[in-house]
Coordinates of C-alpha atoms in Angstrom, one line a residue:
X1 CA 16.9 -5.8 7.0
X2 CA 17.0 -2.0 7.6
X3 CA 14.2 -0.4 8.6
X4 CA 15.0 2.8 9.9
X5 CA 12.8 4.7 7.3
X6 CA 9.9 3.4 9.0
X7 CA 9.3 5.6 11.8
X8 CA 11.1 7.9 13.9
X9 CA 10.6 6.9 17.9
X10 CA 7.9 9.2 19.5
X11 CA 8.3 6.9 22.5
X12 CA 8.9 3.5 23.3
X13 CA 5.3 2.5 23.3
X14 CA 6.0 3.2 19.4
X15 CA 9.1 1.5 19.2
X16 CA 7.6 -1.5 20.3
X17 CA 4.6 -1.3 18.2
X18 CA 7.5 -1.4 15.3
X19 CA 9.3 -4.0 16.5
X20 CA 6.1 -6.7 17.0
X21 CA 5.0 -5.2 13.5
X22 CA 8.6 -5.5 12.1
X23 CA 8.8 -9.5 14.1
X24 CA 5.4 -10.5 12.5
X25 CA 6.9 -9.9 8.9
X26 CA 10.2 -11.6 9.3
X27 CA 9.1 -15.8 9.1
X28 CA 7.3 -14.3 5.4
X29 CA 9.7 -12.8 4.3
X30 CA 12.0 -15.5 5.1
X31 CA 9.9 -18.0 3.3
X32 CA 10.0 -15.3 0.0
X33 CA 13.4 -16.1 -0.4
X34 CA 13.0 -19.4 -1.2
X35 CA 10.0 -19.3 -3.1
X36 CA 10.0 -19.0 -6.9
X37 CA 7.5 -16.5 -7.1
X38 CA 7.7 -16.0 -10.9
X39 CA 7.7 -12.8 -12.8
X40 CA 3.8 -13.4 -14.1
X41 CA 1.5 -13.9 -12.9
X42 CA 2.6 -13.5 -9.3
X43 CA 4.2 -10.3 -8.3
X44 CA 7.6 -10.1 -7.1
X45 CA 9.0 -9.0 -3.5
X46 CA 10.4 -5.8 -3.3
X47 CA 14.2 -5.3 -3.9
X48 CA 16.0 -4.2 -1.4
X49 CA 17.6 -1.2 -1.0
X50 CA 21.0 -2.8 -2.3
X51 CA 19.5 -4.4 -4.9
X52 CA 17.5 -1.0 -6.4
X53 CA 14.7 0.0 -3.8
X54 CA 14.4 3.6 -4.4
X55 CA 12.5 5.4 -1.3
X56 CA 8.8 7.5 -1.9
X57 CA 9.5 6.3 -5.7
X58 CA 6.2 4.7 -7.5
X59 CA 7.6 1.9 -9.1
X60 CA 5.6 0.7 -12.4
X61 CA 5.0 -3.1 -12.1
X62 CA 6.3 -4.6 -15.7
X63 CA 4.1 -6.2 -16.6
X64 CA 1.2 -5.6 -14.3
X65 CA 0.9 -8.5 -11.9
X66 CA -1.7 -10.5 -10.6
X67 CA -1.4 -9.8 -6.4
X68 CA -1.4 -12.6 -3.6
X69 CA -4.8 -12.9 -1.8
X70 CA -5.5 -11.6 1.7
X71 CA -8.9 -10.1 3.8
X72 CA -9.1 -7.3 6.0
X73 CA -12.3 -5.6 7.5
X74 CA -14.7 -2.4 7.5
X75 CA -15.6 -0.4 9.9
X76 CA -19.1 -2.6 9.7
X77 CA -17.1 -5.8 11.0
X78 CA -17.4 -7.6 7.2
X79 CA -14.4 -9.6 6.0
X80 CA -13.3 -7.9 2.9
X81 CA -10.6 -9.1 -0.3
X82 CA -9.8 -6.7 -3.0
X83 CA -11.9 -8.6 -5.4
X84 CA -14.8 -6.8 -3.8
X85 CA -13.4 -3.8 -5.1
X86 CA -13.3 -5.0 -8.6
X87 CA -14.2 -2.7 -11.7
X88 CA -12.2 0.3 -10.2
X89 CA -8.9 1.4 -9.8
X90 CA -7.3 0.9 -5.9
X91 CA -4.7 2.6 -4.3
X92 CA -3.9 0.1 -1.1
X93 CA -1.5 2.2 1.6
X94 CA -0.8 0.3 4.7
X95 CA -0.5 2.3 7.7
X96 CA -0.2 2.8 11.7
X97 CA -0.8 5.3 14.0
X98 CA 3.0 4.9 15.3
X99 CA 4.4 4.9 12.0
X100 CA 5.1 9.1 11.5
X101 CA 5.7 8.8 8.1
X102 CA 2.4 7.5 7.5
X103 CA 1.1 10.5 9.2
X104 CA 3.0 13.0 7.3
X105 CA 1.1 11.5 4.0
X106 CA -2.3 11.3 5.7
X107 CA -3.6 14.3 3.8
X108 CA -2.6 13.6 0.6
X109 CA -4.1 10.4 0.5
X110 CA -7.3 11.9 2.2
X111 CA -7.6 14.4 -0.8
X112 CA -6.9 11.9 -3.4
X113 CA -9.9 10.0 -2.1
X114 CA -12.1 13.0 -2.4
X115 CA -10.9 13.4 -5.7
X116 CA -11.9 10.1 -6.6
X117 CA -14.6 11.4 -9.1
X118 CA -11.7 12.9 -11.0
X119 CA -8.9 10.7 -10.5
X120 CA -11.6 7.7 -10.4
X121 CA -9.0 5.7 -7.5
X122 CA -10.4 4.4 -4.7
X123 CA -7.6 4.9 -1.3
X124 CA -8.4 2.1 0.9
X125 CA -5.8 3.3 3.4
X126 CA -5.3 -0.2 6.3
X127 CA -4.8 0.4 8.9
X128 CA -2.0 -2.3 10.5
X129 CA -2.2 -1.3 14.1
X130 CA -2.3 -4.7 16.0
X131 CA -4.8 -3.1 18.2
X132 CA -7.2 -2.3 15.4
X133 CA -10.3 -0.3 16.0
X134 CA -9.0 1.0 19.7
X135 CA -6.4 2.4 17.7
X136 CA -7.5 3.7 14.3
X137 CA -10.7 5.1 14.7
X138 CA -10.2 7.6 17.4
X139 CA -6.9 8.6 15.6
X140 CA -8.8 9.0 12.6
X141 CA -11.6 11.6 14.5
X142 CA -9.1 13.4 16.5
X143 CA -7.6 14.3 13.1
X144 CA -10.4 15.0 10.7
X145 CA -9.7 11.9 8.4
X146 CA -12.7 10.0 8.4
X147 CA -13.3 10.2 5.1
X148 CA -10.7 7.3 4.2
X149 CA -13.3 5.3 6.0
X150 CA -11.9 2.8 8.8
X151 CA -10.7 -0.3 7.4
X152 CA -8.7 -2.5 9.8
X153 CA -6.1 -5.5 9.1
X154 CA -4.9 -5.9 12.9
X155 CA -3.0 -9.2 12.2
X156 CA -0.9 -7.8 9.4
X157 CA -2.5 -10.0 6.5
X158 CA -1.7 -8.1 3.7
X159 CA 1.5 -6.8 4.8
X160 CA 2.7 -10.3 4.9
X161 CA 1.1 -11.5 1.6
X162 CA 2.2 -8.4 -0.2
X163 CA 6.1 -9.1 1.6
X164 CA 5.9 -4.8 2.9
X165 CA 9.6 -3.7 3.7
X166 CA 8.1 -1.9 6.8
X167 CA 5.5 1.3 6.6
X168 CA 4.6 3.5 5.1
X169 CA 3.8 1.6 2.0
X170 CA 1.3 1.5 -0.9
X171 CA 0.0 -0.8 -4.0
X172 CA -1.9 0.7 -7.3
X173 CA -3.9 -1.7 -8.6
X174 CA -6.0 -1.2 -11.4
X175 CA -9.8 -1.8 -12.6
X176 CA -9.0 -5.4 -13.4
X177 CA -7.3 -6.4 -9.6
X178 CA -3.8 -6.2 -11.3
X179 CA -0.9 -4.3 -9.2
X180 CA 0.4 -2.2 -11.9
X181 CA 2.8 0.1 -9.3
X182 CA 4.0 0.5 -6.0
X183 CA 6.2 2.8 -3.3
X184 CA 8.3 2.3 -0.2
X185 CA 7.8 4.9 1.9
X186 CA 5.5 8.1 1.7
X187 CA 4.7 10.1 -1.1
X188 CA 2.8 13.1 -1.8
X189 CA -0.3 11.9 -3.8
X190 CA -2.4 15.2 -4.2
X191 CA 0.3 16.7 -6.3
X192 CA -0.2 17.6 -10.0
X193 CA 2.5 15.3 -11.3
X194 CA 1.6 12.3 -9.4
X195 CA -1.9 12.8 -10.6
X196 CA -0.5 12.5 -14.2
X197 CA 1.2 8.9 -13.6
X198 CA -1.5 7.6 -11.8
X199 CA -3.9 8.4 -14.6
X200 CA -1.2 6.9 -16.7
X201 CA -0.7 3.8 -14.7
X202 CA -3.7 3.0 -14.3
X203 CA -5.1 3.5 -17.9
X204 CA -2.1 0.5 -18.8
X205 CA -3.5 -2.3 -20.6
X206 CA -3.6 -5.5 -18.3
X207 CA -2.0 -9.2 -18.9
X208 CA -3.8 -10.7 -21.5
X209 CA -5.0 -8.0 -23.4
X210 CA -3.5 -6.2 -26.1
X211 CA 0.1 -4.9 -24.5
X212 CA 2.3 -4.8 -27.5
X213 CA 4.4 -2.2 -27.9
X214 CA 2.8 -0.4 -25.0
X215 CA 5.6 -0.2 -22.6
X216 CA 7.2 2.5 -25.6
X217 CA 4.3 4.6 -25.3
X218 CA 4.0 4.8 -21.5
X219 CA 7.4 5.7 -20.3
X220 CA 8.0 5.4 -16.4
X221 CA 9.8 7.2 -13.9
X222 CA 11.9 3.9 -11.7
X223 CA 10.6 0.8 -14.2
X224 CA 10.9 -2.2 -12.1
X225 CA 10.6 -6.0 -13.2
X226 CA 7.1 -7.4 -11.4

């Protein structure tokens, strides 16, 4: 698997954080290959890079697909699922302090959350440092990005149910809990043009209701099979 995208060394503190992150990945993804996951309504793994995975590309899930369930937690201790999120658009990005890509995209996803009256998705950025709260919350003061709210998955839940190629990485999902897109890598998502195909993704009709013909009137940048 290669993962040198994911970060370059600050240190070897960081390098180890990758590694135990990287290690707690490898028995799932293991088991994904064996698996018959199905096109719908479970979603796919990612491709690799030899097999199509195109880097800070949003990737349009055809058709949208119904995600594997996982919990994580709010800065007010509760266990949370994305069903609680229900009714609204989500864009999921799983991140960690030590991952410097992550950083780079920090502000981007900060803005799209206080956008969210326009753009109407919610950014529940998660935080996969395996020291959790230690970790997150002080980064997140020291650098003015509190307004993504603190939301913690220390054990790497849905990194491993979602089968992450490493971090940064993000999943749109939209009002009904579908995963309709999602990147490898960082992205810039404040920018006029990924504004446009968010409100495009998100606006797609989801399995079950009336899809025909709308995959001709919704062209996407990177389609890939879900």
């Amino acid at each position: 698997m290669n993962v040198s995208w994911l970060w370059q060394a600050q240190s070897y503190r960081s390098l180890a954080h990758g590694i135990v992150f990287m290690l707690t990945l490898l028995p799932l993804q293991a088991l994904a290959e064996v698996q018959d996951v199905g096109a719908v309504p479970g979603c796919s793994p990612f491709p690799s890079r030899k097999d199509g995975l195109v880097m800070g590309t949003l990737m349009e899930m055809v058709p949208p697909c119904q995600p594997p369930g996982f919990t994580f937690y709010g800065s007010d201790g509760r266990e949370h699922t994305l069903d609680d999120f229900r009714g609204q658009p989500v864009l999921l990005n799983l991140w960690a302090t030590w991952c410097t890509p992550c950083v780079r995209e920090m502000p981007s996803l900060l803005q799209l959350e206080r956008t969210r009256s326009q753009s109407g998705i919610r950014v529940i950025a998660l935080n996969q440092d395996i020291n959790g709260e230690r970790a997150a919350a002080p980064f997140l003061e020291k650098n003015g990005w509190l307004d993504l709210g603190l939301w913690l998955d220390p054990k790497n839940h849905a990194a491993k149910a979602l089968r992450a190629p490493g971090l940064p990485v993000s999943f749109l999902f939209n009002h009904r809990g579908l995963m309709v897109a999602r990147l490898a890598g960082e992205a810039d998502w404040s920018s006029a043009a990924m504004a446009e195909i968010l409100k495009r993704l998100v606006e797609v009709p989801a399995v079950g209701e009336d899809t025909a013909n709308a995959g001709d009137d919704l062209p996407m940048p990177s389609p890939e099979g879900g």
